[in-house]
Amino acid sequence: ETAILNAVNALVLKTVSYTVEYRLESVSGQKIATDKSGSGQVTTTVTENAKLITGYSPLQNSKSLELALSGM
């Protein structure tokens, strides 16, 4: 039991990268601003605030997502 607890405590969560894209109306819409890149450890919740883009209003002021390994 102690060995299992020590192994769990020694685990290091992987760091993953993500990209925020600013697109018009949908995930396949026209890009209206430069992408923003970020990274964090798997299971961490990241929050990104909407970028101010002249002439456009965001659908959401911020979005939070839990980071996960791709394909899981």
JSON list of N, CA, C and O in Angstrom, two decimals, residues 21-56:
[
{"chain": "A", "resi": 21, "resn": "GLU", "atom": "N", "xyz": [-7.90, 30.32, -31.14]},
{"chain": "A", "resi": 21, "resn": "GLU", "atom": "CA", "xyz": [-8.08, 30.93, -32.45]},
{"chain": "A", "resi": 21, "resn": "GLU", "atom": "C", "xyz": [-9.25, 31.91, -32.38]},
{"chain": "A", "resi": 21, "resn": "GLU", "atom": "O", "xyz": [-10.26, 31.62, -31.74]},
{"chain": "A", "resi": 22, "resn": "TYR", "atom": "N", "xyz": [-9.09, 33.04, -33.03]},
{"chain": "A", "resi": 22, "resn": "TYR", "atom": "CA", "xyz": [-10.15, 34.06, -33.08]},
{"chain": "A", "resi": 22, "resn": "TYR", "atom": "C", "xyz": [-10.74, 34.03, -34.48]},
{"chain": "A", "resi": 22, "resn": "TYR", "atom": "O", "xyz": [-10.12, 34.47, -35.43]},
{"chain": "A", "resi": 23, "resn": "ARG", "atom": "N", "xyz": [-11.93, 33.45, -34.58]},
{"chain": "A", "resi": 23, "resn": "ARG", "atom": "CA", "xyz": [-12.58, 33.24, -35.89]},
{"chain": "A", "resi": 23, "resn": "ARG", "atom": "C", "xyz": [-13.97, 33.86, -35.89]},
{"chain": "A", "resi": 23, "resn": "ARG", "atom": "O", "xyz": [-14.62, 33.96, -34.87]},
{"chain": "A", "resi": 24, "resn": "LEU", "atom": "N", "xyz": [-14.40, 34.21, -37.08]},
{"chain": "A", "resi": 24, "resn": "LEU", "atom": "CA", "xyz": [-15.71, 34.83, -37.27]},
{"chain": "A", "resi": 24, "resn": "LEU", "atom": "C", "xyz": [-16.79, 33.76, -37.32]},
{"chain": "A", "resi": 24, "resn": "LEU", "atom": "O", "xyz": [-16.76, 32.88, -38.19]},
{"chain": "A", "resi": 25, "resn": "GLU", "atom": "N", "xyz": [-17.68, 33.76, -36.35]},
{"chain": "A", "resi": 25, "resn": "GLU", "atom": "CA", "xyz": [-18.92, 32.99, -36.29]},
{"chain": "A", "resi": 25, "resn": "GLU", "atom": "C", "xyz": [-18.80, 31.48, -36.06]},
{"chain": "A", "resi": 25, "resn": "GLU", "atom": "O", "xyz": [-19.74, 30.87, -35.60]},
{"chain": "A", "resi": 26, "resn": "SER", "atom": "N", "xyz": [-17.70, 30.82, -36.43]},
{"chain": "A", "resi": 26, "resn": "SER", "atom": "CA", "xyz": [-17.63, 29.36, -36.24]},
{"chain": "A", "resi": 26, "resn": "SER", "atom": "C", "xyz": [-16.17, 28.90, -36.21]},
{"chain": "A", "resi": 26, "resn": "SER", "atom": "O", "xyz": [-15.26, 29.67, -36.51]},
{"chain": "A", "resi": 27, "resn": "VAL", "atom": "N", "xyz": [-15.96, 27.63, -35.88]},
{"chain": "A", "resi": 27, "resn": "VAL", "atom": "CA", "xyz": [-14.61, 27.08, -35.82]},
{"chain": "A", "resi": 27, "resn": "VAL", "atom": "C", "xyz": [-13.93, 27.05, -37.17]},
{"chain": "A", "resi": 27, "resn": "VAL", "atom": "O", "xyz": [-12.71, 26.95, -37.26]},
{"chain": "A", "resi": 28, "resn": "SER", "atom": "N", "xyz": [-14.71, 27.14, -38.24]},
{"chain": "A", "resi": 28, "resn": "SER", "atom": "CA", "xyz": [-14.11, 27.15, -39.59]},
{"chain": "A", "resi": 28, "resn": "SER", "atom": "C", "xyz": [-14.21, 28.53, -40.25]},
{"chain": "A", "resi": 28, "resn": "SER", "atom": "O", "xyz": [-13.86, 28.69, -41.42]},
{"chain": "A", "resi": 29, "resn": "GLY", "atom": "N", "xyz": [-14.67, 29.53, -39.49]},
{"chain": "A", "resi": 29, "resn": "GLY", "atom": "CA", "xyz": [-14.84, 30.87, -40.04]},
{"chain": "A", "resi": 29, "resn": "GLY", "atom": "C", "xyz": [-13.51, 31.59, -40.27]},
{"chain": "A", "resi": 29, "resn": "GLY", "atom": "O", "xyz": [-12.44, 31.12, -39.87]},
{"chain": "A", "resi": 30, "resn": "GLN", "atom": "N", "xyz": [-13.59, 32.73, -40.88]},
{"chain": "A", "resi": 30, "resn": "GLN", "atom": "CA", "xyz": [-12.42, 33.56, -41.20]},
{"chain": "A", "resi": 30, "resn": "GLN", "atom": "C", "xyz": [-11.70, 33.98, -39.91]},
{"chain": "A", "resi": 30, "resn": "GLN", "atom": "O", "xyz": [-12.33, 34.40, -38.94]},
{"chain": "A", "resi": 31, "resn": "LYS", "atom": "N", "xyz": [-10.36, 33.87, -39.92]},
{"chain": "A", "resi": 31, "resn": "LYS", "atom": "CA", "xyz": [-9.58, 34.33, -38.77]},
{"chain": "A", "resi": 31, "resn": "LYS", "atom": "C", "xyz": [-9.59, 35.85, -38.75]},
{"chain": "A", "resi": 31, "resn": "LYS", "atom": "O", "xyz": [-9.38, 36.49, -39.77]},
{"chain": "A", "resi": 32, "resn": "ILE", "atom": "N", "xyz": [-9.85, 36.41, -37.56]},
{"chain": "A", "resi": 32, "resn": "ILE", "atom": "CA", "xyz": [-9.92, 37.87, -37.44]},
{"chain": "A", "resi": 32, "resn": "ILE", "atom": "C", "xyz": [-8.86, 38.44, -36.51]},
{"chain": "A", "resi": 32, "resn": "ILE", "atom": "O", "xyz": [-8.81, 39.65, -36.29]},
{"chain": "A", "resi": 33, "resn": "ALA", "atom": "N", "xyz": [-8.00, 37.58, -35.97]},
{"chain": "A", "resi": 33, "resn": "ALA", "atom": "CA", "xyz": [-6.90, 38.03, -35.10]},
{"chain": "A", "resi": 33, "resn": "ALA", "atom": "C", "xyz": [-5.85, 36.93, -35.05]},
{"chain": "A", "resi": 33, "resn": "ALA", "atom": "O", "xyz": [-6.11, 35.77, -35.38]},
{"chain": "A", "resi": 34, "resn": "THR", "atom": "N", "xyz": [-4.68, 37.30, -34.60]},
{"chain": "A", "resi": 34, "resn": "THR", "atom": "CA", "xyz": [-3.58, 36.34, -34.44]},
{"chain": "A", "resi": 34, "resn": "THR", "atom": "C", "xyz": [-3.90, 35.34, -33.34]},
{"chain": "A", "resi": 34, "resn": "THR", "atom": "O", "xyz": [-4.47, 35.68, -32.31]},
{"chain": "A", "resi": 35, "resn": "ASP", "atom": "N", "xyz": [-3.54, 34.07, -33.59]},
{"chain": "A", "resi": 35, "resn": "ASP", "atom": "CA", "xyz": [-3.73, 33.01, -32.59]},
{"chain": "A", "resi": 35, "resn": "ASP", "atom": "C", "xyz": [-2.94, 33.33, -31.32]},
{"chain": "A", "resi": 35, "resn": "ASP", "atom": "O", "xyz": [-1.93, 34.02, -31.36]},
{"chain": "A", "resi": 36, "resn": "LYS", "atom": "N", "xyz": [-3.39, 32.76, -30.21]},
{"chain": "A", "resi": 36, "resn": "LYS", "atom": "CA", "xyz": [-2.67, 32.87, -28.94]},
{"chain": "A", "resi": 36, "resn": "LYS", "atom": "C", "xyz": [-2.34, 31.46, -28.48]},
{"chain": "A", "resi": 36, "resn": "LYS", "atom": "O", "xyz": [-3.21, 30.59, -28.44]},
{"chain": "A", "resi": 37, "resn": "SER", "atom": "N", "xyz": [-1.09, 31.21, -28.13]},
{"chain": "A", "resi": 37, "resn": "SER", "atom": "CA", "xyz": [-0.66, 29.89, -27.66]},
{"chain": "A", "resi": 37, "resn": "SER", "atom": "C", "xyz": [-0.50, 29.90, -26.15]},
{"chain": "A", "resi": 37, "resn": "SER", "atom": "O", "xyz": [-0.17, 30.92, -25.55]},
{"chain": "A", "resi": 38, "resn": "GLY", "atom": "N", "xyz": [-0.72, 28.74, -25.56]},
{"chain": "A", "resi": 38, "resn": "GLY", "atom": "CA", "xyz": [-0.54, 28.58, -24.13]},
{"chain": "A", "resi": 38, "resn": "GLY", "atom": "C", "xyz": [-0.17, 27.15, -23.81]},
{"chain": "A", "resi": 38, "resn": "GLY", "atom": "O", "xyz": [-0.14, 26.29, -24.70]},
{"chain": "A", "resi": 39, "resn": "SER", "atom": "N", "xyz": [0.13, 26.88, -22.56]},
{"chain": "A", "resi": 39, "resn": "SER", "atom": "CA", "xyz": [0.43, 25.52, -22.13]},
{"chain": "A", "resi": 39, "resn": "SER", "atom": "C", "xyz": [0.12, 25.38, -20.65]},
{"chain": "A", "resi": 39, "resn": "SER", "atom": "O", "xyz": [-0.01, 26.37, -19.93]},
{"chain": "A", "resi": 40, "resn": "GLY", "atom": "N", "xyz": [-0.02, 24.13, -20.21]},
{"chain": "A", "resi": 40, "resn": "GLY", "atom": "CA", "xyz": [-0.29, 23.85, -18.81]},
{"chain": "A", "resi": 40, "resn": "GLY", "atom": "C", "xyz": [-0.28, 22.36, -18.60]},
{"chain": "A", "resi": 40, "resn": "GLY", "atom": "O", "xyz": [-0.20, 21.57, -19.54]},
{"chain": "A", "resi": 41, "resn": "GLN", "atom": "N", "xyz": [-0.36, 21.97, -17.35]},
{"chain": "A", "resi": 41, "resn": "GLN", "atom": "CA", "xyz": [-0.37, 20.55, -17.01]},
{"chain": "A", "resi": 41, "resn": "GLN", "atom": "C", "xyz": [-1.74, 19.94, -17.24]},
{"chain": "A", "resi": 41, "resn": "GLN", "atom": "O", "xyz": [-2.76, 20.60, -17.02]},
{"chain": "A", "resi": 42, "resn": "VAL", "atom": "N", "xyz": [-1.74, 18.68, -17.68]},
{"chain": "A", "resi": 42, "resn": "VAL", "atom": "CA", "xyz": [-2.97, 17.93, -17.87]},
{"chain": "A", "resi": 42, "resn": "VAL", "atom": "C", "xyz": [-3.78, 17.98, -16.57]},
{"chain": "A", "resi": 42, "resn": "VAL", "atom": "O", "xyz": [-3.22, 17.93, -15.48]},
{"chain": "A", "resi": 43, "resn": "THR", "atom": "N", "xyz": [-5.06, 18.10, -16.69]},
{"chain": "A", "resi": 43, "resn": "THR", "atom": "CA", "xyz": [-6.09, 18.22, -15.64]},
{"chain": "A", "resi": 43, "resn": "THR", "atom": "C", "xyz": [-6.23, 19.63, -15.09]},
{"chain": "A", "resi": 43, "resn": "THR", "atom": "O", "xyz": [-7.14, 19.89, -14.32]},
{"chain": "A", "resi": 44, "resn": "THR", "atom": "N", "xyz": [-5.35, 20.55, -15.49]},
{"chain": "A", "resi": 44, "resn": "THR", "atom": "CA", "xyz": [-5.47, 21.94, -15.06]},
{"chain": "A", "resi": 44, "resn": "THR", "atom": "C", "xyz": [-6.57, 22.61, -15.88]},
{"chain": "A", "resi": 44, "resn": "THR", "atom": "O", "xyz": [-6.69, 22.39, -17.07]},
{"chain": "A", "resi": 45, "resn": "THR", "atom": "N", "xyz": [-7.37, 23.43, -15.23]},
{"chain": "A", "resi": 45, "resn": "THR", "atom": "CA", "xyz": [-8.37, 24.22, -15.95]},
{"chain": "A", "resi": 45, "resn": "THR", "atom": "C", "xyz": [-7.77, 25.57, -16.29]},
{"chain": "A", "resi": 45, "resn": "THR", "atom": "O", "xyz": [-7.24, 26.26, -15.40]},
{"chain": "A", "resi": 46, "resn": "VAL", "atom": "N", "xyz": [-7.81, 25.92, -17.57]},
{"chain": "A", "resi": 46, "resn": "VAL", "atom": "CA", "xyz": [-7.30, 27.22, -18.01]},
{"chain": "A", "resi": 46, "resn": "VAL", "atom": "C", "xyz": [-8.48, 28.08, -18.43]},
{"chain": "A", "resi": 46, "resn": "VAL", "atom": "O", "xyz": [-9.48, 27.58, -18.94]},
{"chain": "A", "resi": 47, "resn": "THR", "atom": "N", "xyz": [-8.36, 29.37, -18.19]},
{"chain": "A", "resi": 47, "resn": "THR", "atom": "CA", "xyz": [-9.38, 30.33, -18.60]},
{"chain": "A", "resi": 47, "resn": "THR", "atom": "C", "xyz": [-8.72, 31.37, -19.49]},
{"chain": "A", "resi": 47, "resn": "THR", "atom": "O", "xyz": [-7.69, 31.94, -19.12]},
{"chain": "A", "resi": 48, "resn": "GLU", "atom": "N", "xyz": [-9.31, 31.58, -20.64]},
{"chain": "A", "resi": 48, "resn": "GLU", "atom": "CA", "xyz": [-8.82, 32.60, -21.57]},
{"chain": "A", "resi": 48, "resn": "GLU", "atom": "C", "xyz": [-9.91, 33.65, -21.73]},
{"chain": "A", "resi": 48, "resn": "GLU", "atom": "O", "xyz": [-11.08, 33.33, -21.90]},
{"chain": "A", "resi": 49, "resn": "ASN", "atom": "N", "xyz": [-9.51, 34.92, -21.65]},
{"chain": "A", "resi": 49, "resn": "ASN", "atom": "CA", "xyz": [-10.43, 36.03, -21.84]},
{"chain": "A", "resi": 49, "resn": "ASN", "atom": "C", "xyz": [-10.43, 36.45, -23.30]},
{"chain": "A", "resi": 49, "resn": "ASN", "atom": "O", "xyz": [-9.41, 36.36, -23.98]},
{"chain": "A", "resi": 50, "resn": "ALA", "atom": "N", "xyz": [-11.59, 36.90, -23.76]},
{"chain": "A", "resi": 50, "resn": "ALA", "atom": "CA", "xyz": [-11.73, 37.33, -25.15]},
{"chain": "A", "resi": 50, "resn": "ALA", "atom": "C", "xyz": [-10.79, 38.51, -25.43]},
{"chain": "A", "resi": 50, "resn": "ALA", "atom": "O", "xyz": [-10.65, 39.41, -24.60]},
{"chain": "A", "resi": 51, "resn": "LYS", "atom": "N", "xyz": [-10.16, 38.46, -26.58]},
{"chain": "A", "resi": 51, "resn": "LYS", "atom": "CA", "xyz": [-9.29, 39.55, -27.02]},
{"chain": "A", "resi": 51, "resn": "LYS", "atom": "C", "xyz": [-10.17, 40.68, -27.56]},
{"chain": "A", "resi": 51, "resn": "LYS", "atom": "O", "xyz": [-11.20, 40.42, -28.20]},
{"chain": "A", "resi": 52, "resn": "LEU", "atom": "N", "xyz": [-9.77, 41.91, -27.30]},
{"chain": "A", "resi": 52, "resn": "LEU", "atom": "CA", "xyz": [-10.49, 43.05, -27.87]},
{"chain": "A", "resi": 52, "resn": "LEU", "atom": "C", "xyz": [-10.10, 43.19, -29.33]},
{"chain": "A", "resi": 52, "resn": "LEU", "atom": "O", "xyz": [-8.92, 43.37, -29.66]},
{"chain": "A", "resi": 53, "resn": "ILE", "atom": "N", "xyz": [-11.09, 43.09, -30.21]},
{"chain": "A", "resi": 53, "resn": "ILE", "atom": "CA", "xyz": [-10.86, 43.19, -31.65]},
{"chain": "A", "resi": 53, "resn": "ILE", "atom": "C", "xyz": [-11.80, 44.26, -32.18]},
{"chain": "A", "resi": 53, "resn": "ILE", "atom": "O", "xyz": [-13.03, 44.13, -32.10]},
{"chain": "A", "resi": 54, "resn": "THR", "atom": "N", "xyz": [-11.24, 45.33, -32.70]},
{"chain": "A", "resi": 54, "resn": "THR", "atom": "CA", "xyz": [-12.03, 46.47, -33.19]},
{"chain": "A", "resi": 54, "resn": "THR", "atom": "C", "xyz": [-13.08, 46.02, -34.20]},
{"chain": "A", "resi": 54, "resn": "THR", "atom": "O", "xyz": [-12.76, 45.30, -35.15]},
{"chain": "A", "resi": 55, "resn": "GLY", "atom": "N", "xyz": [-14.32, 46.43, -33.97]},
{"chain": "A", "resi": 55, "resn": "GLY", "atom": "CA", "xyz": [-15.41, 46.13, -34.89]},
{"chain": "A", "resi": 55, "resn": "GLY", "atom": "C", "xyz": [-16.10, 44.80, -34.64]},
{"chain": "A", "resi": 55, "resn": "GLY", "atom": "O", "xyz": [-17.02, 44.45, -35.36]},
{"chain": "A", "resi": 56, "resn": "TYR", "atom": "N", "xyz": [-15.66, 44.05, -33.61]},
{"chain": "A", "resi": 56, "resn": "TYR", "atom": "CA", "xyz": [-16.24, 42.74, -33.33]},
{"chain": "A", "resi": 56, "resn": "TYR", "atom": "C", "xyz": [-16.60, 42.62, -31.85]},
{"chain": "A", "resi": 56, "resn": "TYR", "atom": "O", "xyz": [-15.94, 43.20, -31.00]}
]
